[in-house]
Coordinates of N, CA and C in Angstrom, one line a residue:
M4 N 0.8 -1.2 0.0 CA 0.0 0.0 0.0 C 0.9 1.3 0.0
I5 N 1.9 1.3 0.9 CA 2.8 2.4 0.9 C 3.5 2.6 -0.4
K6 N 3.9 1.5 -1.0 CA 4.6 1.6 -2.3 C 3.7 2.2 -3.4
Q7 N 2.4 1.8 -3.4 CA 1.4 2.4 -4.4 C 1.2 3.9 -4.1
I8 N 1.2 4.3 -2.9 CA 1.0 5.7 -2.6 C 2.3 6.5 -3.1
G9 N 3.4 5.9 -2.8 CA 4.7 6.5 -3.3 C 4.7 6.7 -4.8
V10 N 4.3 5.7 -5.5 CA 4.2 5.7 -7.0 C 3.3 6.8 -7.5
V11 N 2.1 6.9 -6.8 CA 1.2 7.9 -7.2 C 1.7 9.3 -6.9
L12 N 2.3 9.5 -5.8 CA 2.9 10.8 -5.4 C 4.0 11.2 -6.4
F13 N 4.9 10.2 -6.7 CA 6.0 10.5 -7.6 C 5.4 10.8 -9.0
S14 N 4.4 10.1 -9.5 CA 3.8 10.4 -10.8 C 3.2 11.9 -10.8
L15 N 2.6 12.3 -9.7 CA 2.0 13.6 -9.6 C 3.1 14.7 -9.7
L16 N 4.2 14.4 -8.9 CA 5.3 15.4 -9.0 C 5.9 15.5 -10.3
L17 N 6.0 14.3 -11.0 CA 6.6 14.3 -12.3 C 5.7 15.1 -13.3
L18 N 4.4 14.9 -13.2 CA 3.5 15.6 -14.1 C 3.5 17.1 -13.9
M19 N 3.6 17.5 -12.6 CA 3.6 18.9 -12.3 C 4.9 19.6 -12.8
G20 N 6.0 18.8 -12.7 CA 7.3 19.4 -13.2 C 7.4 19.5 -14.7
C21 N 6.5 18.8 -15.4 CA 6.6 18.8 -16.8 C 5.5 19.6 -17.5
N22 N 4.9 20.5 -16.8 CA 3.8 21.2 -17.3 C 4.2 22.1 -18.5
D23 N 5.4 22.5 -18.6 CA 5.8 23.4 -19.7 C 6.6 22.6 -20.8
S24 N 6.5 21.3 -20.8 CA 7.2 20.5 -21.7 C 6.8 20.7 -23.2
S25 N 5.6 21.2 -23.4 CA 5.1 21.5 -24.7 C 5.6 22.8 -25.3
I26 N 6.3 23.6 -24.5 CA 6.9 24.9 -24.9 C 8.3 24.6 -25.4
K27 N 8.5 24.8 -26.7 CA 9.7 24.5 -27.4 C 10.6 25.7 -27.5
R28 N 11.9 25.5 -27.2 CA 12.8 26.6 -27.6 C 13.2 26.3 -29.1
N29 N 13.0 27.3 -29.9 CA 13.1 27.2 -31.3 C 14.5 27.6 -31.7
T30 N 15.5 26.7 -31.7 CA 16.9 27.0 -32.0 C 17.0 27.2 -33.5
E31 N 16.2 26.6 -34.3 CA 16.3 26.9 -35.7 C 16.0 28.4 -36.1
L32 N 14.9 28.9 -35.4 CA 14.6 30.3 -35.6 C 15.8 31.2 -35.0
E33 N 16.4 30.8 -33.9 CA 17.5 31.5 -33.4 C 18.6 31.6 -34.4
E34 N 18.9 30.5 -35.1 CA 20.0 30.4 -36.0 C 19.7 31.3 -37.3
K35 N 18.4 31.3 -37.7 CA 18.0 32.1 -38.9 C 18.1 33.6 -38.5
L36 N 17.7 34.0 -37.3 CA 17.8 35.4 -36.9 C 19.3 35.8 -36.7
H37 N 20.1 34.9 -36.2 CA 21.5 35.1 -36.0 C 22.1 35.5 -37.4
S38 N 21.8 34.7 -38.4 CA 22.3 34.9 -39.8 C 21.9 36.3 -40.3
S39 N 20.6 36.6 -40.0 CA 20.1 37.9 -40.5 C 20.8 39.1 -39.8
I40 N 21.1 38.9 -38.5 CA 21.8 39.9 -37.7 C 23.2 40.2 -38.3
I41 N 23.9 39.1 -38.6 CA 25.2 39.2 -39.1 C 25.3 40.0 -40.5
M42 N 24.2 39.9 -41.2 CA 24.2 40.5 -42.5 C 23.8 42.0 -42.5
V43 N 23.4 42.5 -41.3 CA 23.0 43.9 -41.2 C 24.3 44.7 -41.0
S44 N 24.5 45.7 -41.8 CA 25.7 46.5 -41.7 C 25.7 47.3 -40.4
D45 N 26.9 47.7 -39.9 CA 27.0 48.5 -38.7 C 26.4 49.9 -39.0
N46 N 25.8 50.5 -38.0 CA 25.2 51.8 -38.1 C 24.0 51.8 -39.1
S47 N 23.3 50.7 -39.1 CA 22.1 50.7 -40.0 C 20.9 50.0 -39.3
T48 N 19.8 50.1 -39.9 CA 18.6 49.4 -39.4 C 18.0 48.6 -40.6
S49 N 17.5 47.4 -40.2 CA 17.0 46.5 -41.2 C 15.7 45.9 -40.7
A50 N 14.7 45.7 -41.5 CA 13.4 45.2 -41.1 C 13.3 43.7 -41.7
H51 N 12.8 42.8 -40.8 CA 12.7 41.4 -41.2 C 11.3 40.9 -40.8
Y52 N 10.7 40.1 -41.6 CA 9.4 39.5 -41.4 C 9.6 38.2 -40.7
I53 N 9.1 38.1 -39.4 CA 9.3 37.0 -38.6 C 8.6 35.8 -39.1
D54 N 7.4 36.0 -39.8 CA 6.7 34.8 -40.3 C 7.5 34.0 -41.3
T55 N 8.4 34.7 -42.0 CA 9.2 33.9 -43.0 C 10.2 33.0 -42.3
F56 N 10.4 33.2 -41.0 CA 11.3 32.3 -40.2 C 10.6 31.2 -39.5
T57 N 9.3 31.2 -39.4 CA 8.5 30.3 -38.6 C 7.8 29.2 -39.5
D58 N 7.7 28.1 -38.9 CA 7.0 27.0 -39.6 C 5.9 26.3 -38.7
F59 N 5.4 27.1 -37.8 CA 4.4 26.7 -36.8 C 3.3 27.7 -36.7
K60 N 2.2 27.3 -36.1 CA 1.1 28.3 -35.9 C 1.3 29.2 -34.7
W61 N 1.1 30.5 -34.9 CA 1.2 31.4 -33.9 C 0.3 32.6 -34.2
E62 N -0.3 33.2 -33.1 CA -1.2 34.4 -33.3 C -0.5 35.7 -32.9
N63 N 0.3 35.6 -31.9 CA 1.0 36.8 -31.3 C 2.4 36.4 -31.0
A64 N 3.3 37.4 -31.1 CA 4.7 37.2 -30.6 C 5.1 38.4 -29.9
Y65 N 5.8 38.2 -28.7 CA 6.2 39.4 -27.9 C 7.7 39.3 -27.8
L66 N 8.3 40.5 -27.8 CA 9.8 40.7 -27.7 C 10.1 41.3 -26.4
F67 N 11.0 40.6 -25.6 CA 11.4 41.1 -24.3 C 12.8 41.5 -24.3
Q68 N 13.1 42.7 -23.8 CA 14.5 43.2 -23.7 C 15.2 42.6 -22.6
P69 N 16.6 42.7 -22.6 CA 17.4 42.3 -21.5 C 16.9 42.9 -20.2
Y70 N 17.0 42.1 -19.1 CA 16.6 42.5 -17.8 C 15.1 42.6 -17.5
T71 N 14.3 42.1 -18.4 CA 12.8 42.1 -18.2 C 12.5 41.1 -17.1
T72 N 11.7 41.5 -16.1 CA 11.4 40.7 -15.0 C 10.4 39.6 -15.4
Q73 N 10.3 38.6 -14.6 CA 9.3 37.5 -14.8 C 7.9 38.1 -14.7
A74 N 7.7 39.0 -13.7 CA 6.4 39.6 -13.5 C 6.0 40.4 -14.8
D75 N 6.9 41.2 -15.3 CA 6.6 42.0 -16.5 C 6.3 41.1 -17.7
I76 N 7.0 40.0 -17.9 CA 6.8 39.1 -19.0 C 5.4 38.5 -18.9
E77 N 5.0 38.0 -17.7 CA 3.6 37.5 -17.5 C 2.6 38.5 -17.7
K78 N 2.8 39.7 -17.3 CA 1.9 40.8 -17.4 C 1.6 41.1 -18.9
Q79 N 2.7 41.2 -19.6 CA 2.5 41.5 -21.1 C 1.9 40.4 -21.8
L80 N 2.3 39.1 -21.5 CA 1.8 38.0 -22.2 C 0.3 37.7 -21.9
G81 N 0.0 38.0 -20.6 CA -1.4 37.8 -20.1 C -1.6 36.3 -19.7
V82 N -0.5 35.6 -19.7 CA -0.6 34.1 -19.3 C 0.6 33.8 -18.4
E83 N 0.5 32.7 -17.7 CA 1.7 32.3 -16.9 C 2.7 31.7 -17.8
F84 N 4.0 32.1 -17.6 CA 5.1 31.6 -18.4 C 6.3 31.6 -17.6
K85 N 6.9 30.5 -17.3 CA 8.2 30.5 -16.5 C 9.3 30.6 -17.5
D86 N 9.9 31.8 -17.5 CA 11.0 32.1 -18.4 C 12.2 31.2 -18.3
P87 N 12.4 30.3 -19.2 CA 13.6 29.4 -19.1 C 14.9 30.1 -19.4
S88 N 14.9 31.3 -20.0 CA 16.1 31.9 -20.4 C 16.7 32.7 -19.2
N89 N 15.9 33.0 -18.2 CA 16.4 33.9 -17.1 C 16.8 35.3 -17.6
I90 N 16.0 35.8 -18.5 CA 16.4 37.1 -19.1 C 16.4 38.2 -18.1
G91 N 15.8 38.1 -16.9 CA 15.7 39.1 -15.9 C 17.1 39.4 -15.4
S92 N 18.1 38.5 -15.6 CA 19.4 38.8 -15.1 C 20.5 38.7 -16.2
R93 N 20.0 38.9 -17.4 CA 20.9 38.8 -18.6 C 20.8 40.0 -19.5
D94 N 22.0 40.4 -20.1 CA 22.0 41.5 -21.0 C 22.5 41.0 -22.4
D95 N 22.7 39.7 -22.6 CA 23.2 39.2 -23.8 C 22.2 38.7 -24.8
I96 N 20.9 38.7 -24.5 CA 19.8 38.2 -25.3 C 18.6 39.1 -25.3
Y97 N 17.8 38.9 -26.3 CA 16.4 39.3 -26.3 C 15.6 38.0 -26.3
L98 N 14.4 38.1 -25.8 CA 13.5 36.9 -25.7 C 12.3 37.1 -26.6
L99 N 12.0 36.2 -27.5 CA 10.9 36.3 -28.4 C 10.0 35.1 -28.1
V100 N 8.7 35.5 -27.6 CA 7.8 34.4 -27.2 C 6.6 34.4 -28.0
F101 N 6.2 33.2 -28.5 CA 5.1 33.1 -29.4 C 3.9 32.4 -28.7
L102 N 2.7 33.0 -29.0 CA 1.5 32.5 -28.4 C 0.5 32.0 -29.5
N103 N -0.2 31.0 -29.2 CA -1.3 30.5 -30.1 C -2.4 30.0 -29.3
Q104 N -3.6 30.6 -29.6 CA -4.8 30.3 -28.8 C -4.6 30.5 -27.3
G105 N -4.0 31.6 -27.0 CA -3.8 32.0 -25.6 C -2.8 31.3 -24.8
K106 N -1.9 30.5 -25.5 CA -0.9 29.7 -24.8 C 0.4 29.9 -25.4
V107 N 1.5 29.9 -24.6 CA 2.8 30.0 -25.1 C 3.1 28.7 -25.8
V108 N 3.6 28.8 -27.1 CA 3.9 27.6 -27.8 C 5.4 27.4 -28.1
Q109 N 6.1 28.5 -28.3 CA 7.5 28.5 -28.6 C 8.2 29.8 -28.2
Y110 N 9.5 29.7 -28.0 CA 10.2 30.9 -27.7 C 11.6 30.8 -28.3
A111 N 12.3 31.9 -28.5 CA 13.6 32.0 -29.0 C 14.4 33.0 -28.2
E112 N 15.7 32.6 -28.0 CA 16.6 33.5 -27.3 C 17.5 34.1 -28.5
I113 N 17.4 35.4 -28.6 CA 18.1 36.1 -29.7 C 19.3 36.7 -29.2
E114 N 20.5 36.3 -29.7 CA 21.7 36.9 -29.2 C 21.8 38.4 -29.7
R115 N 22.3 39.2 -28.8 CA 22.3 40.7 -29.1 C 23.4 41.0 -30.1
L116 N 24.6 40.5 -30.0 CA 25.6 40.8 -31.0 C 25.8 42.2 -31.3
R117 N 25.9 43.1 -30.3 CA 26.0 44.5 -30.5 C 24.8 45.1 -31.3
T118 N 23.6 44.5 -31.1 CA 22.4 44.8 -31.9 C 21.2 45.1 -31.0
N119 N 20.4 46.0 -31.4 CA 19.1 46.3 -30.7 C 18.0 45.8 -31.6
F120 N 16.9 45.3 -31.0 CA 15.7 44.9 -31.7 C 14.5 45.7 -31.2
S121 N 13.6 45.8 -32.1 CA 12.3 46.5 -31.7 C 11.2 46.0 -32.6
L122 N 10.0 46.3 -32.1 CA 8.8 46.0 -32.9 C 8.2 47.3 -33.5
G123 N 9.0 48.3 -33.5 CA 8.5 49.6 -33.9 C 7.5 50.2 -32.8
D124 N 6.4 50.6 -33.2 CA 5.4 51.1 -32.3 C 4.4 50.1 -31.8
K125 N 4.6 48.8 -32.2 CA 3.7 47.7 -31.8 C 4.0 47.1 -30.5
E126 N 3.0 46.6 -29.8 CA 3.2 45.9 -28.5 C 3.5 44.4 -28.8
S127 N 3.0 43.9 -29.9 CA 3.3 42.5 -30.3 C 3.2 42.3 -31.8
L128 N 3.6 41.2 -32.2 CA 3.6 40.9 -33.6 C 2.4 39.9 -33.9
E129 N 1.9 40.0 -35.1 CA 0.9 39.0 -35.6 C 1.4 38.5 -36.9
P130 N 1.0 37.4 -37.4 CA 1.5 36.9 -38.7 C 1.2 37.9 -39.8
S131 N 0.2 38.7 -39.8 CA -0.1 39.6 -40.8 C 0.6 41.0 -40.6
N132 N 1.2 41.2 -39.5 CA 2.0 42.4 -39.1 C 3.2 42.0 -38.3
D133 N 4.2 41.5 -38.9 CA 5.2 40.7 -38.2 C 6.6 41.2 -38.4
I134 N 6.8 42.5 -38.6 CA 8.1 43.1 -38.8 C 8.9 43.4 -37.5
I135 N 10.1 42.9 -37.5 CA 11.0 43.1 -36.4 C 12.1 43.9 -36.9
Y136 N 12.5 44.9 -36.2 CA 13.6 45.8 -36.6 C 14.9 45.5 -35.9
I137 N 16.0 45.4 -36.7 CA 17.3 45.1 -36.2 C 18.2 46.3 -36.5
E138 N 18.7 46.9 -35.4 CA 19.6 48.1 -35.5 C 21.0 47.8 -35.0
R139 N 22.0 48.1 -35.8 CA 23.3 47.8 -35.4 C 24.1 49.1 -35.3

């Protein structure tokens, strides 16, 4: 009986610990953006369509700057998301988080490489309005 209770408790802990397992870090997207960053000349700005780099369904994407706190990320996303990049204490990356049907589905850590990123005057990206600006 005690062994069965132990197995049930272990299973519950395992399930709770894996609740974000469906959220994928998109390293392929990171590599494509890295290549785009390298091609931008110093002292210039370039616009890129994020949807051309994605092969999955998404409705919104949010860009977070270095040192963004966990609370600010969740406030802007409107959903709970445990930031695996720990961007709140980093200045070497931007974090791009994709949502579909109100859930985080993928994220990418974008290396700064002496570069700044912005969404222009938008709060988030949508597949029909998906321009990200790269400034070197």
